[in-house]
PDB file of C-alpha atoms in Angstrom:
ATOM      1  CA  UNK Q   1     -52.747 -71.776  69.203  1.00 57.00           C
ATOM      2  CA  UNK Q   2     -54.452 -70.924  72.534  1.00 65.00           C
ATOM      3  CA  UNK Q   3     -55.393 -74.493  73.322  1.00 70.00           C
ATOM      4  CA  UNK Q   4     -51.779 -75.675  72.848  1.00 67.00           C
ATOM      5  CA  UNK Q   5     -50.501 -72.793  75.147  1.00 67.00           C
ATOM      6  CA  UNK Q   6     -53.216 -73.781  77.793  1.00 73.00           C
ATOM      7  CA  UNK Q   7     -52.131 -77.401  77.654  1.00 75.00           C
ATOM      8  CA  UNK Q   8     -48.579 -76.550  77.976  1.00 71.00           C
ATOM      9  CA  UNK Q   9     -49.142 -74.228  80.926  1.00 73.00           C
ATOM     10  CA  UNK Q  10     -51.173 -76.992  82.606  1.00 79.00           C
ATOM     11  CA  UNK Q  11     -48.343 -79.473  82.071  1.00 77.00           C
ATOM     12  CA  UNK Q  12     -45.778 -76.979  83.388  1.00 73.00           C
ATOM     13  CA  UNK Q  13     -47.929 -76.365  86.514  1.00 77.00           C
ATOM     14  CA  UNK Q  14     -48.566 -80.051  87.143  1.00 81.00           C
ATOM     15  CA  UNK Q  15     -44.811 -81.012  86.769  1.00 77.00           C
ATOM     16  CA  UNK Q  16     -43.661 -78.147  88.875  1.00 77.00           C
ATOM     17  CA  UNK Q  17     -46.293 -78.748  91.502  1.00 79.00           C
ATOM     18  CA  UNK Q  18     -45.172 -82.383  92.029  1.00 82.00           C
ATOM     19  CA  UNK Q  19     -41.547 -81.500  92.059  1.00 78.00           C
ATOM     20  CA  UNK Q  20     -42.161 -78.464  94.285  1.00 77.00           C
ATOM     21  CA  UNK Q  21     -44.123 -80.600  96.839  1.00 79.00           C
ATOM     22  CA  UNK Q  22     -41.376 -83.140  97.045  1.00 80.00           C
ATOM     23  CA  UNK Q  23     -38.682 -80.415  97.188  1.00 75.00           C
ATOM     24  CA  UNK Q  24     -40.531 -78.546 100.000  1.00 76.00           C
ATOM     25  CA  UNK Q  25     -40.437 -81.654 102.285  1.00 77.00           C
ATOM     26  CA  UNK Q  26     -36.775 -82.307 101.474  1.00 75.00           C
ATOM     27  CA  UNK Q  27     -35.878 -78.762 101.919  1.00 74.00           C
ATOM     28  CA  UNK Q  28     -37.748 -78.354 105.278  1.00 74.00           C
ATOM     29  CA  UNK Q  29     -36.175 -81.675 106.422  1.00 73.00           C
ATOM     30  CA  UNK Q  30     -32.717 -80.403 105.641  1.00 72.00           C
ATOM     31  CA  UNK Q  31     -33.367 -77.055 107.331  1.00 73.00           C
ATOM     32  CA  UNK Q  32     -34.581 -78.859 110.450  1.00 73.00           C
ATOM     33  CA  UNK Q  33     -31.470 -81.031 110.603  1.00 71.00           C
ATOM     34  CA  UNK Q  34     -29.230 -77.995 110.123  1.00 70.00           C
ATOM     35  CA  UNK Q  35     -31.145 -76.290 112.821  1.00 71.00           C
ATOM     36  CA  UNK Q  36     -30.656 -79.172 115.121  1.00 71.00           C
ATOM     37  CA  UNK Q  37     -26.955 -79.092 114.586  1.00 68.00           C
ATOM     38  CA  UNK Q  38     -26.829 -75.431 115.564  1.00 67.00           C
ATOM     39  CA  UNK Q  39     -28.696 -76.138 118.656  1.00 69.00           C
ATOM     40  CA  UNK Q  40     -25.592 -78.142 119.820  1.00 64.00           C
ATOM     41  CA  UNK Q  41     -23.514 -74.996 119.567  1.00 64.00           C
ATOM     42  CA  UNK Q  42     -25.822 -72.118 120.283  1.00 65.00           C
ATOM     43  CA  UNK Q  43     -28.960 -71.212 122.129  1.00 67.00           C
ATOM     44  CA  UNK Q  44     -31.508 -71.005 119.292  1.00 65.00           C
ATOM     45  CA  UNK Q  45     -35.044 -69.588 119.297  1.00 65.00           C
ATOM     46  CA  UNK Q  46     -37.909 -71.995 118.670  1.00 69.00           C
ATOM     47  CA  UNK Q  47     -37.954 -73.119 115.133  1.00 66.00           C
ATOM     48  CA  UNK Q  48     -40.741 -71.864 112.881  1.00 65.00           C
ATOM     49  CA  UNK Q  49     -41.884 -72.796 109.434  1.00 58.00           C
ATOM     50  CA  UNK Q  50     -43.209 -69.307 108.405  1.00 56.00           C
ATOM     51  CA  UNK Q  51     -40.100 -68.473 106.469  1.00 56.00           C
ATOM     52  CA  UNK Q  52     -39.993 -71.901 104.893  1.00 63.00           C
ATOM     53  CA  UNK Q  53     -43.456 -71.468 103.376  1.00 70.00           C
ATOM     54  CA  UNK Q  54     -42.746 -67.933 102.294  1.00 74.00           C
ATOM     55  CA  UNK Q  55     -39.418 -68.876 100.525  1.00 74.00           C
ATOM     56  CA  UNK Q  56     -41.178 -71.989  98.909  1.00 74.00           C
ATOM     57  CA  UNK Q  57     -43.914 -69.785  97.499  1.00 78.00           C
ATOM     58  CA  UNK Q  58     -41.385 -67.373  96.065  1.00 80.00           C
ATOM     59  CA  UNK Q  59     -39.231 -70.087  94.600  1.00 77.00           C
ATOM     60  CA  UNK Q  60     -42.218 -72.007  93.223  1.00 77.00           C
ATOM     61  CA  UNK Q  61     -43.497 -68.914  91.517  1.00 81.00           C
ATOM     62  CA  UNK Q  62     -40.146 -68.103  89.975  1.00 81.00           C
ATOM     63  CA  UNK Q  63     -39.850 -71.644  88.624  1.00 76.00           C
ATOM     64  CA  UNK Q  64     -43.269 -71.700  87.089  1.00 76.00           C
ATOM     65  CA  UNK Q  65     -42.685 -68.307  85.416  1.00 78.00           C
ATOM     66  CA  UNK Q  66     -39.386 -69.527  83.979  1.00 75.00           C
ATOM     67  CA  UNK Q  67     -40.885 -72.783  82.778  1.00 70.00           C
ATOM     68  CA  UNK Q  68     -43.769 -70.988  81.032  1.00 70.00           C
ATOM     69  CA  UNK Q  69     -41.455 -68.423  79.366  1.00 72.00           C
ATOM     70  CA  UNK Q  70     -39.065 -71.099  78.237  1.00 66.00           C
ATOM     71  CA  UNK Q  71     -41.904 -73.057  76.652  1.00 64.00           C
ATOM     72  CA  UNK Q  72     -43.619 -70.057  75.021  1.00 65.00           C
ATOM     73  CA  UNK Q  73     -40.628 -69.655  72.635  1.00 63.00           C
ATOM     74  CA  UNK Q  74     -41.360 -73.133  71.231  1.00 62.00           C
ATOM     75  CA  UNK Q  75     -45.110 -72.640  71.224  1.00 61.00           C
ATOM     76  CA  UNK Q  76     -44.679 -69.607  68.952  1.00 62.00           C
ATOM     77  CA  UNK Q  77     -42.870 -71.645  66.252  1.00 61.00           C
ATOM     78  CA  UNK Q  78     -44.876 -73.062  63.362  1.00 61.00           C
ATOM     79  CA  UNK Q  79     -45.554 -76.774  63.037  1.00 60.00           C
ATOM     80  CA  UNK Q  80     -43.319 -76.977  59.939  1.00 58.00           C
ATOM     81  CA  UNK Q  81     -40.434 -75.462  61.924  1.00 59.00           C
ATOM     82  CA  UNK Q  82     -40.968 -77.829  64.824  1.00 57.00           C
ATOM     83  CA  UNK Q  83     -41.091 -80.831  62.646  1.00 59.00           C
ATOM     84  CA  UNK Q  84     -37.967 -79.919  60.680  1.00 61.00           C
ATOM     85  CA  UNK Q  85     -34.694 -80.945  62.330  1.00 59.00           C
ATOM     86  CA  UNK Q  86     -32.548 -78.212  63.572  1.00 61.00           C
ATOM     87  CA  UNK Q  87     -29.474 -77.277  61.645  1.00 61.00           C
ATOM     88  CA  UNK Q  88     -26.243 -78.080  63.455  1.00 59.00           C
ATOM     89  CA  UNK Q  89     -24.389 -75.059  64.797  1.00 59.00           C
ATOM     90  CA  UNK Q  90     -21.283 -74.151  62.769  1.00 61.00           C
ATOM     91  CA  UNK Q  91     -17.870 -74.766  64.306  1.00 58.00           C
ATOM     92  CA  UNK Q  92     -15.834 -71.802  65.431  1.00 62.00           C
ATOM     93  CA  UNK Q  93     -12.266 -71.075  65.707  1.00 71.00           C
ATOM     94  CA  UNK Q  94     -10.959 -71.305  69.166  1.00 73.00           C
ATOM     95  CA  UNK Q  95      -8.155 -69.549  71.017  1.00 76.00           C
ATOM     96  CA  UNK Q  96      -5.893 -72.703  70.970  1.00 78.00           C
ATOM     97  CA  UNK Q  97      -5.837 -72.403  67.193  1.00 79.00           C
ATOM     98  CA  UNK Q  98      -3.710 -69.215  67.606  1.00 79.00           C
ATOM     99  CA  UNK Q  99      -1.166 -71.341  69.371  1.00 81.00           C
ATOM    100  CA  UNK Q 100       0.304 -73.512  66.663  1.00 81.00           C
ATOM    101  CA  UNK Q 101       2.669 -75.222  68.844  1.00 84.00           C
ATOM    102  CA  UNK Q 102      -0.196 -76.829  70.803  1.00 82.00           C
ATOM    103  CA  UNK Q 103      -3.005 -76.911  67.952  1.00 80.00           C
ATOM    104  CA  UNK Q 104      -0.735 -78.556  65.333  1.00 83.00           C
ATOM    105  CA  UNK Q 105       0.078 -81.416  67.677  1.00 83.00           C
ATOM    106  CA  UNK Q 106      -3.615 -82.299  68.437  1.00 82.00           C
ATOM    107  CA  UNK Q 107      -5.190 -85.120  66.437  1.00 81.00           C
ATOM    108  CA  UNK Q 108      -8.373 -84.584  64.460  1.00 78.00           C
ATOM    109  CA  UNK Q 109     -10.643 -86.063  67.137  1.00 78.00           C
ATOM    110  CA  UNK Q 110      -9.242 -83.662  69.775  1.00 81.00           C
ATOM    111  CA  UNK Q 111      -9.478 -80.680  67.531  1.00 81.00           C
ATOM    112  CA  UNK Q 112     -13.136 -81.389  66.876  1.00 79.00           C
ATOM    113  CA  UNK Q 113     -13.729 -81.876  70.592  1.00 80.00           C
ATOM    114  CA  UNK Q 114     -12.258 -78.519  71.560  1.00 81.00           C
ATOM    115  CA  UNK Q 115     -14.403 -76.812  68.855  1.00 80.00           C
ATOM    116  CA  UNK Q 116     -17.517 -78.617  70.015  1.00 79.00           C
ATOM    117  CA  UNK Q 117     -16.980 -77.415  73.582  1.00 81.00           C
ATOM    118  CA  UNK Q 118     -17.363 -73.866  72.497  1.00 76.00           C
ATOM    119  CA  UNK Q 119     -19.787 -74.673  69.754  1.00 75.00           C
ATOM    120  CA  UNK Q 120     -22.455 -75.423  72.390  1.00 76.00           C
ATOM    121  CA  UNK Q 121     -21.444 -72.462  74.713  1.00 79.00           C
ATOM    122  CA  UNK Q 122     -24.639 -72.457  76.854  1.00 81.00           C
ATOM    123  CA  UNK Q 123     -24.284 -76.114  77.770  1.00 83.00           C
ATOM    124  CA  UNK Q 124     -20.569 -75.429  78.448  1.00 86.00           C
ATOM    125  CA  UNK Q 125     -21.433 -72.564  80.871  1.00 89.00           C
ATOM    126  CA  UNK Q 126     -24.246 -74.538  82.662  1.00 87.00           C
ATOM    127  CA  UNK Q 127     -22.098 -77.494  83.136  1.00 88.00           C
ATOM    128  CA  UNK Q 128     -19.093 -75.439  84.439  1.00 91.00           C
ATOM    129  CA  UNK Q 129     -21.387 -73.651  86.917  1.00 91.00           C
ATOM    130  CA  UNK Q 130     -22.833 -77.004  88.144  1.00 89.00           C
ATOM    131  CA  UNK Q 131     -19.526 -78.664  88.597  1.00 91.00           C
ATOM    132  CA  UNK Q 132     -17.981 -75.564  90.111  1.00 92.00           C
ATOM    133  CA  UNK Q 133     -20.903 -75.527  92.688  1.00 90.00           C
ATOM    134  CA  UNK Q 134     -20.430 -79.333  93.291  1.00 91.00           C
ATOM    135  CA  UNK Q 135     -16.739 -78.831  93.921  1.00 92.00           C
ATOM    136  CA  UNK Q 136     -17.341 -76.072  96.328  1.00 91.00           C
ATOM    137  CA  UNK Q 137     -19.940 -78.153  98.268  1.00 90.00           C
ATOM    138  CA  UNK Q 138     -17.602 -81.175  98.312  1.00 92.00           C
ATOM    139  CA  UNK Q 139     -14.661 -79.321  99.555  1.00 92.00           C
ATOM    140  CA  UNK Q 140     -16.824 -77.499 102.283  1.00 89.00           C
ATOM    141  CA  UNK Q 141     -18.244 -80.802 103.466  1.00 89.00           C
ATOM    142  CA  UNK Q 142     -14.800 -82.418 103.579  1.00 91.00           C
ATOM    143  CA  UNK Q 143     -13.315 -79.377 105.288  1.00 89.00           C
ATOM    144  CA  UNK Q 144     -15.984 -79.660 107.921  1.00 86.00           C
ATOM    145  CA  UNK Q 145     -15.583 -83.297 108.306  1.00 87.00           C
ATOM    146  CA  UNK Q 146     -11.779 -82.854 108.581  1.00 86.00           C
ATOM    147  CA  UNK Q 147     -12.223 -80.289 111.437  1.00 83.00           C
ATOM    148  CA  UNK Q 148     -14.514 -82.766 113.324  1.00 81.00           C
ATOM    149  CA  UNK Q 149     -12.380 -85.840 112.970  1.00 81.00           C
ATOM    150  CA  UNK Q 150      -8.813 -84.392 113.206  1.00 79.00           C
ATOM    151  CA  UNK Q 151      -9.287 -80.871 114.561  1.00 71.00           C
ATOM    152  CA  UNK Q 152     -11.163 -81.698 117.742  1.00 68.00           C
ATOM    153  CA  UNK Q 153     -14.021 -79.388 116.777  1.00 68.00           C
ATOM    154  CA  UNK Q 154     -17.708 -80.117 116.547  1.00 62.00           C
ATOM    155  CA  UNK Q 155     -19.590 -83.271 117.237  1.00 70.00           C
ATOM    156  CA  UNK Q 156     -21.334 -86.249 115.567  1.00 74.00           C
ATOM    157  CA  UNK Q 157     -24.195 -84.163 114.231  1.00 74.00           C
ATOM    158  CA  UNK Q 158     -21.803 -81.755 112.521  1.00 78.00           C
ATOM    159  CA  UNK Q 159     -19.926 -84.691 110.970  1.00 81.00           C
ATOM    160  CA  UNK Q 160     -23.173 -86.192 109.656  1.00 82.00           C
ATOM    161  CA  UNK Q 161     -24.016 -82.725 108.297  1.00 81.00           C
ATOM    162  CA  UNK Q 162     -20.706 -82.707 106.396  1.00 85.00           C
ATOM    163  CA  UNK Q 163     -21.417 -86.153 104.916  1.00 86.00           C
ATOM    164  CA  UNK Q 164     -24.878 -84.922 103.896  1.00 83.00           C
ATOM    165  CA  UNK Q 165     -23.296 -81.971 102.140  1.00 86.00           C
ATOM    166  CA  UNK Q 166     -21.128 -84.347 100.092  1.00 88.00           C
ATOM    167  CA  UNK Q 167     -24.078 -86.497  99.187  1.00 89.00           C
ATOM    168  CA  UNK Q 168     -25.969 -83.411  98.090  1.00 86.00           C
ATOM    169  CA  UNK Q 169     -23.017 -82.347  95.959  1.00 87.00           C
ATOM    170  CA  UNK Q 170     -23.010 -85.798  94.254  1.00 88.00           C
ATOM    171  CA  UNK Q 171     -26.658 -85.516  93.500  1.00 87.00           C
ATOM    172  CA  UNK Q 172     -26.138 -82.027  92.142  1.00 85.00           C
ATOM    173  CA  UNK Q 173     -23.416 -83.197  89.846  1.00 86.00           C
ATOM    174  CA  UNK Q 174     -25.248 -86.192  88.664  1.00 88.00           C
ATOM    175  CA  UNK Q 175     -28.495 -84.425  88.020  1.00 87.00           C
ATOM    176  CA  UNK Q 176     -27.037 -81.296  86.318  1.00 86.00           C
ATOM    177  CA  UNK Q 177     -24.410 -83.159  84.148  1.00 86.00           C
ATOM    178  CA  UNK Q 178     -26.852 -85.981  83.241  1.00 88.00           C
ATOM    179  CA  UNK Q 179     -29.706 -83.638  82.188  1.00 87.00           C
ATOM    180  CA  UNK Q 180     -27.525 -81.284  80.193  1.00 84.00           C
ATOM    181  CA  UNK Q 181     -25.816 -84.160  78.403  1.00 83.00           C
ATOM    182  CA  UNK Q 182     -28.873 -86.132  77.792  1.00 84.00           C
ATOM    183  CA  UNK Q 183     -30.389 -83.118  76.066  1.00 82.00           C
ATOM    184  CA  UNK Q 184     -27.152 -82.715  74.050  1.00 79.00           C
ATOM    185  CA  UNK Q 185     -27.258 -86.343  72.956  1.00 80.00           C
ATOM    186  CA  UNK Q 186     -30.990 -86.107  71.923  1.00 78.00           C
ATOM    187  CA  UNK Q 187     -30.296 -83.004  69.760  1.00 75.00           C
ATOM    188  CA  UNK Q 188     -27.145 -84.552  68.223  1.00 77.00           C
ATOM    189  CA  UNK Q 189     -28.701 -87.914  67.126  1.00 78.00           C
ATOM    190  CA  UNK Q 190     -27.874 -87.209  63.531  1.00 78.00           C
ATOM    191  CA  UNK Q 191     -24.316 -86.289  64.292  1.00 78.00           C
ATOM    192  CA  UNK Q 192     -23.883 -89.595  66.392  1.00 80.00           C
ATOM    193  CA  UNK Q 193     -25.575 -91.721  63.818  1.00 80.00           C
ATOM    194  CA  UNK Q 194     -23.210 -90.193  61.083  1.00 80.00           C
ATOM    195  CA  UNK Q 195     -20.211 -91.378  63.056  1.00 81.00           C
ATOM    196  CA  UNK Q 196     -21.736 -94.808  63.319  1.00 80.00           C
ATOM    197  CA  UNK Q 197     -22.307 -95.064  59.575  1.00 80.00           C
ATOM    198  CA  UNK Q 198     -18.638 -94.001  58.994  1.00 80.00           C
ATOM    199  CA  UNK Q 199     -17.636 -97.097  60.915  1.00 80.00           C
ATOM    200  CA  UNK Q 200     -16.731 -95.618  64.328  1.00 78.00           C
ATOM    201  CA  UNK Q 201     -16.721 -98.193  67.168  1.00 82.00           C
ATOM    202  CA  UNK Q 202     -19.098 -97.870  70.139  1.00 79.00           C
ATOM    203  CA  UNK Q 203     -16.265 -96.874  72.374  1.00 83.00           C
ATOM    204  CA  UNK Q 204     -15.120 -94.203  69.844  1.00 83.00           C
ATOM    205  CA  UNK Q 205     -18.597 -92.782  69.504  1.00 82.00           C
ATOM    206  CA  UNK Q 206     -19.032 -92.681  73.256  1.00 83.00           C
ATOM    207  CA  UNK Q 207     -15.629 -90.998  73.617  1.00 84.00           C
ATOM    208  CA  UNK Q 208     -16.699 -88.413  71.181  1.00 82.00           C
ATOM    209  CA  UNK Q 209     -19.272 -87.200  73.826  1.00 84.00           C
ATOM    210  CA  UNK Q 210     -17.267 -88.078  76.885  1.00 87.00           C
ATOM    211  CA  UNK Q 211     -14.269 -85.918  75.984  1.00 88.00           C
ATOM    212  CA  UNK Q 212     -16.536 -82.915  75.876  1.00 86.00           C
ATOM    213  CA  UNK Q 213     -18.064 -83.797  79.324  1.00 89.00           C
ATOM    214  CA  UNK Q 214     -14.693 -84.233  80.940  1.00 91.00           C
ATOM    215  CA  UNK Q 215     -13.317 -80.998  79.496  1.00 90.00           C
ATOM    216  CA  UNK Q 216     -16.391 -79.167  80.822  1.00 90.00           C
ATOM    217  CA  UNK Q 217     -15.904 -80.913  84.229  1.00 91.00           C
ATOM    218  CA  UNK Q 218     -12.160 -79.998  84.337  1.00 93.00           C
ATOM    219  CA  UNK Q 219     -12.965 -76.284  83.742  1.00 93.00           C
ATOM    220  CA  UNK Q 220     -15.643 -76.413  86.388  1.00 93.00           C
ATOM    221  CA  UNK Q 221     -13.231 -77.936  88.879  1.00 94.00           C
ATOM    222  CA  UNK Q 222     -10.735 -75.001  88.251  1.00 94.00           C
ATOM    223  CA  UNK Q 223     -13.447 -72.473  88.939  1.00 94.00           C
ATOM    224  CA  UNK Q 224     -14.597 -74.779  91.805  1.00 93.00           C
ATOM    225  CA  UNK Q 225     -11.489 -74.044  93.806  1.00 94.00           C
ATOM    226  CA  UNK Q 226     -12.698 -70.468  94.105  1.00 93.00           C
ATOM    227  CA  UNK Q 227     -16.199 -71.559  95.119  1.00 92.00           C
ATOM    228  CA  UNK Q 228     -14.781 -73.959  97.669  1.00 92.00           C
ATOM    229  CA  UNK Q 229     -12.619 -71.205  99.191  1.00 93.00           C
ATOM    230  CA  UNK Q 230     -15.635 -69.006  99.550  1.00 92.00           C
ATOM    231  CA  UNK Q 231     -18.005 -71.677 100.966  1.00 90.00           C
ATOM    232  CA  UNK Q 232     -15.334 -72.992 103.439  1.00 89.00           C
ATOM    233  CA  UNK Q 233     -14.787 -69.469 104.818  1.00 89.00           C
ATOM    234  CA  UNK Q 234     -18.625 -68.975 105.120  1.00 85.00           C
ATOM    235  CA  UNK Q 235     -19.184 -72.310 106.876  1.00 82.00           C
ATOM    236  CA  UNK Q 236     -16.352 -71.893 109.322  1.00 83.00           C
ATOM    237  CA  UNK Q 237     -17.484 -68.271 110.068  1.00 82.00           C
ATOM    238  CA  UNK Q 238     -21.014 -69.406 110.699  1.00 75.00           C
ATOM    239  CA  UNK Q 239     -20.026 -72.399 112.765  1.00 74.00           C
ATOM    240  CA  UNK Q 240     -17.603 -70.308 114.808  1.00 74.00           C
ATOM    241  CA  UNK Q 241     -14.675 -72.682 114.575  1.00 74.00           C
ATOM    242  CA  UNK Q 242     -11.928 -73.630 112.234  1.00 74.00           C
ATOM    243  CA  UNK Q 243     -10.248 -71.495 109.425  1.00 77.00           C
ATOM    244  CA  UNK Q 244      -9.318 -71.758 105.891  1.00 82.00           C
ATOM    245  CA  UNK Q 245      -5.591 -72.096 106.750  1.00 83.00           C
ATOM    246  CA  UNK Q 246      -6.348 -75.135 109.064  1.00 83.00           C
ATOM    247  CA  UNK Q 247      -7.948 -77.184 106.231  1.00 86.00           C
ATOM    248  CA  UNK Q 248      -5.795 -80.249 105.495  1.00 87.00           C
ATOM    249  CA  UNK Q 249      -4.051 -80.337 102.184  1.00 89.00           C
ATOM    250  CA  UNK Q 250      -5.672 -83.603 101.077  1.00 90.00           C
ATOM    251  CA  UNK Q 251      -9.172 -81.957 101.080  1.00 91.00           C
ATOM    252  CA  UNK Q 252      -8.081 -79.931  98.037  1.00 93.00           C
ATOM    253  CA  UNK Q 253      -6.882 -83.185  96.294  1.00 93.00           C
ATOM    254  CA  UNK Q 254      -9.802 -85.381  97.275  1.00 93.00           C
ATOM    255  CA  UNK Q 255     -12.518 -82.922  96.311  1.00 93.00           C
ATOM    256  CA  UNK Q 256     -11.783 -82.824  92.508  1.00 93.00           C
ATOM    257  CA  UNK Q 257     -11.312 -86.539  92.469  1.00 93.00           C
ATOM    258  CA  UNK Q 258     -14.810 -87.096  93.953  1.00 92.00           C
ATOM    259  CA  UNK Q 259     -16.281 -84.674  91.499  1.00 92.00           C
ATOM    260  CA  UNK Q 260     -14.624 -86.492  88.608  1.00 92.00           C
ATOM    261  CA  UNK Q 261     -15.899 -89.762  90.044  1.00 92.00           C
ATOM    262  CA  UNK Q 262     -19.443 -88.402  90.174  1.00 90.00           C
ATOM    263  CA  UNK Q 263     -18.967 -87.226  86.417  1.00 90.00           C
ATOM    264  CA  UNK Q 264     -17.633 -90.739  85.580  1.00 91.00           C
ATOM    265  CA  UNK Q 265     -20.847 -92.393  86.961  1.00 90.00           C
ATOM    266  CA  UNK Q 266     -22.874 -90.057  84.755  1.00 88.00           C
ATOM    267  CA  UNK Q 267     -20.887 -91.101  81.610  1.00 87.00           C
ATOM    268  CA  UNK Q 268     -21.451 -94.752  82.496  1.00 88.00           C
ATOM    269  CA  UNK Q 269     -25.260 -94.116  82.766  1.00 87.00           C
ATOM    270  CA  UNK Q 270     -25.339 -92.333  79.415  1.00 84.00           C
ATOM    271  CA  UNK Q 271     -23.202 -94.882  77.394  1.00 85.00           C
ATOM    272  CA  UNK Q 272     -26.085 -97.046  76.335  1.00 83.00           C
ATOM    273  CA  UNK Q 273     -28.107 -94.016  75.133  1.00 81.00           C
ATOM    274  CA  UNK Q 274     -25.159 -92.948  72.925  1.00 81.00           C
ATOM    275  CA  UNK Q 275     -24.374 -96.380  71.481  1.00 79.00           C
ATOM    276  CA  UNK Q 276     -28.089 -97.264  70.947  1.00 78.00           C
ATOM    277  CA  UNK Q 277     -28.877 -94.411  68.677  1.00 73.00           C
ATOM    278  CA  UNK Q 278     -31.017 -95.683  65.686  1.00 69.00           C
ATOM    279  CA  UNK Q 279     -28.993 -94.821  62.584  1.00 66.00           C
ATOM    280  CA  UNK Q 280     -31.917 -95.244  60.108  1.00 64.00           C
ATOM    281  CA  UNK Q 281     -34.250 -93.078  62.036  1.00 62.00           C
ATOM    282  CA  UNK Q 282     -31.716 -90.366  62.855  1.00 58.00           C
ATOM    283  CA  UNK Q 283     -30.585 -89.901  59.330  1.00 62.00           C
ATOM    284  CA  UNK Q 284     -33.886 -90.325  57.632  1.00 63.00           C
ATOM    285  CA  UNK Q 285     -34.790 -87.124  55.853  1.00 50.00           C
ATOM    286  CA  UNK Q 286     -37.971 -85.468  56.761  1.00 49.00           C
ATOM    287  CA  UNK Q 287     -40.233 -84.556  53.728  1.00 47.00           C
TER     288      UNK Q 287
END
């Protein structure tokens, strides 16, 4: 009871502290770089790290509290409940089923994919938010780079800032989609193992998961256009140059392509984990 809770809290604090320290130096480094860019355009007061430490302390405290609260739900469960495999969530009817013209023309695998997307609603929402945020950042970075290269605004520092934004968006997509999908695969080992026992090829089993990822990413990209419009407007307003109307048309086409490319890299990294599921261990009944 209490000893388990204490051990979990110590684990959460240790992991959060390590990640927090690394994040602090990365964050302050990025802030200093952005501050340097603004110094080329404006007369800025001396940089201070007071607010950086304050925001870090607040963010660190929030993350620790969330980590502890998330783990307490598991700690409250009995050992028997934790050892017993979770029952799969039941499938639900989706809106597309009310459109026979579309639904009746879908093959079985695509019908199951559409249902699975909404079956794991929380993962779907988290992936959509992550991809939409990444899409917004990519578009903002490319729009800024477009203004620097072809709009005769800004300078080399701002161009490098734009590149940095796109790189950060790639890392956001990779980290978020990889983590969410990795958890999904771990929790659906029995489901994946069942497909293998039924004779599905590795490519078919991987496609079973990939289709869900790409549907989530596609929906995220749609919402990402709204996030991109907002972020580009904010960036140009802060920088004091450029406008939403002056953004080249190809920025709106390249941005989703890059996000899909980031997502594709994630699926490649996860393929081995999907196809190497141990069928015997996953389907073994726990006594």
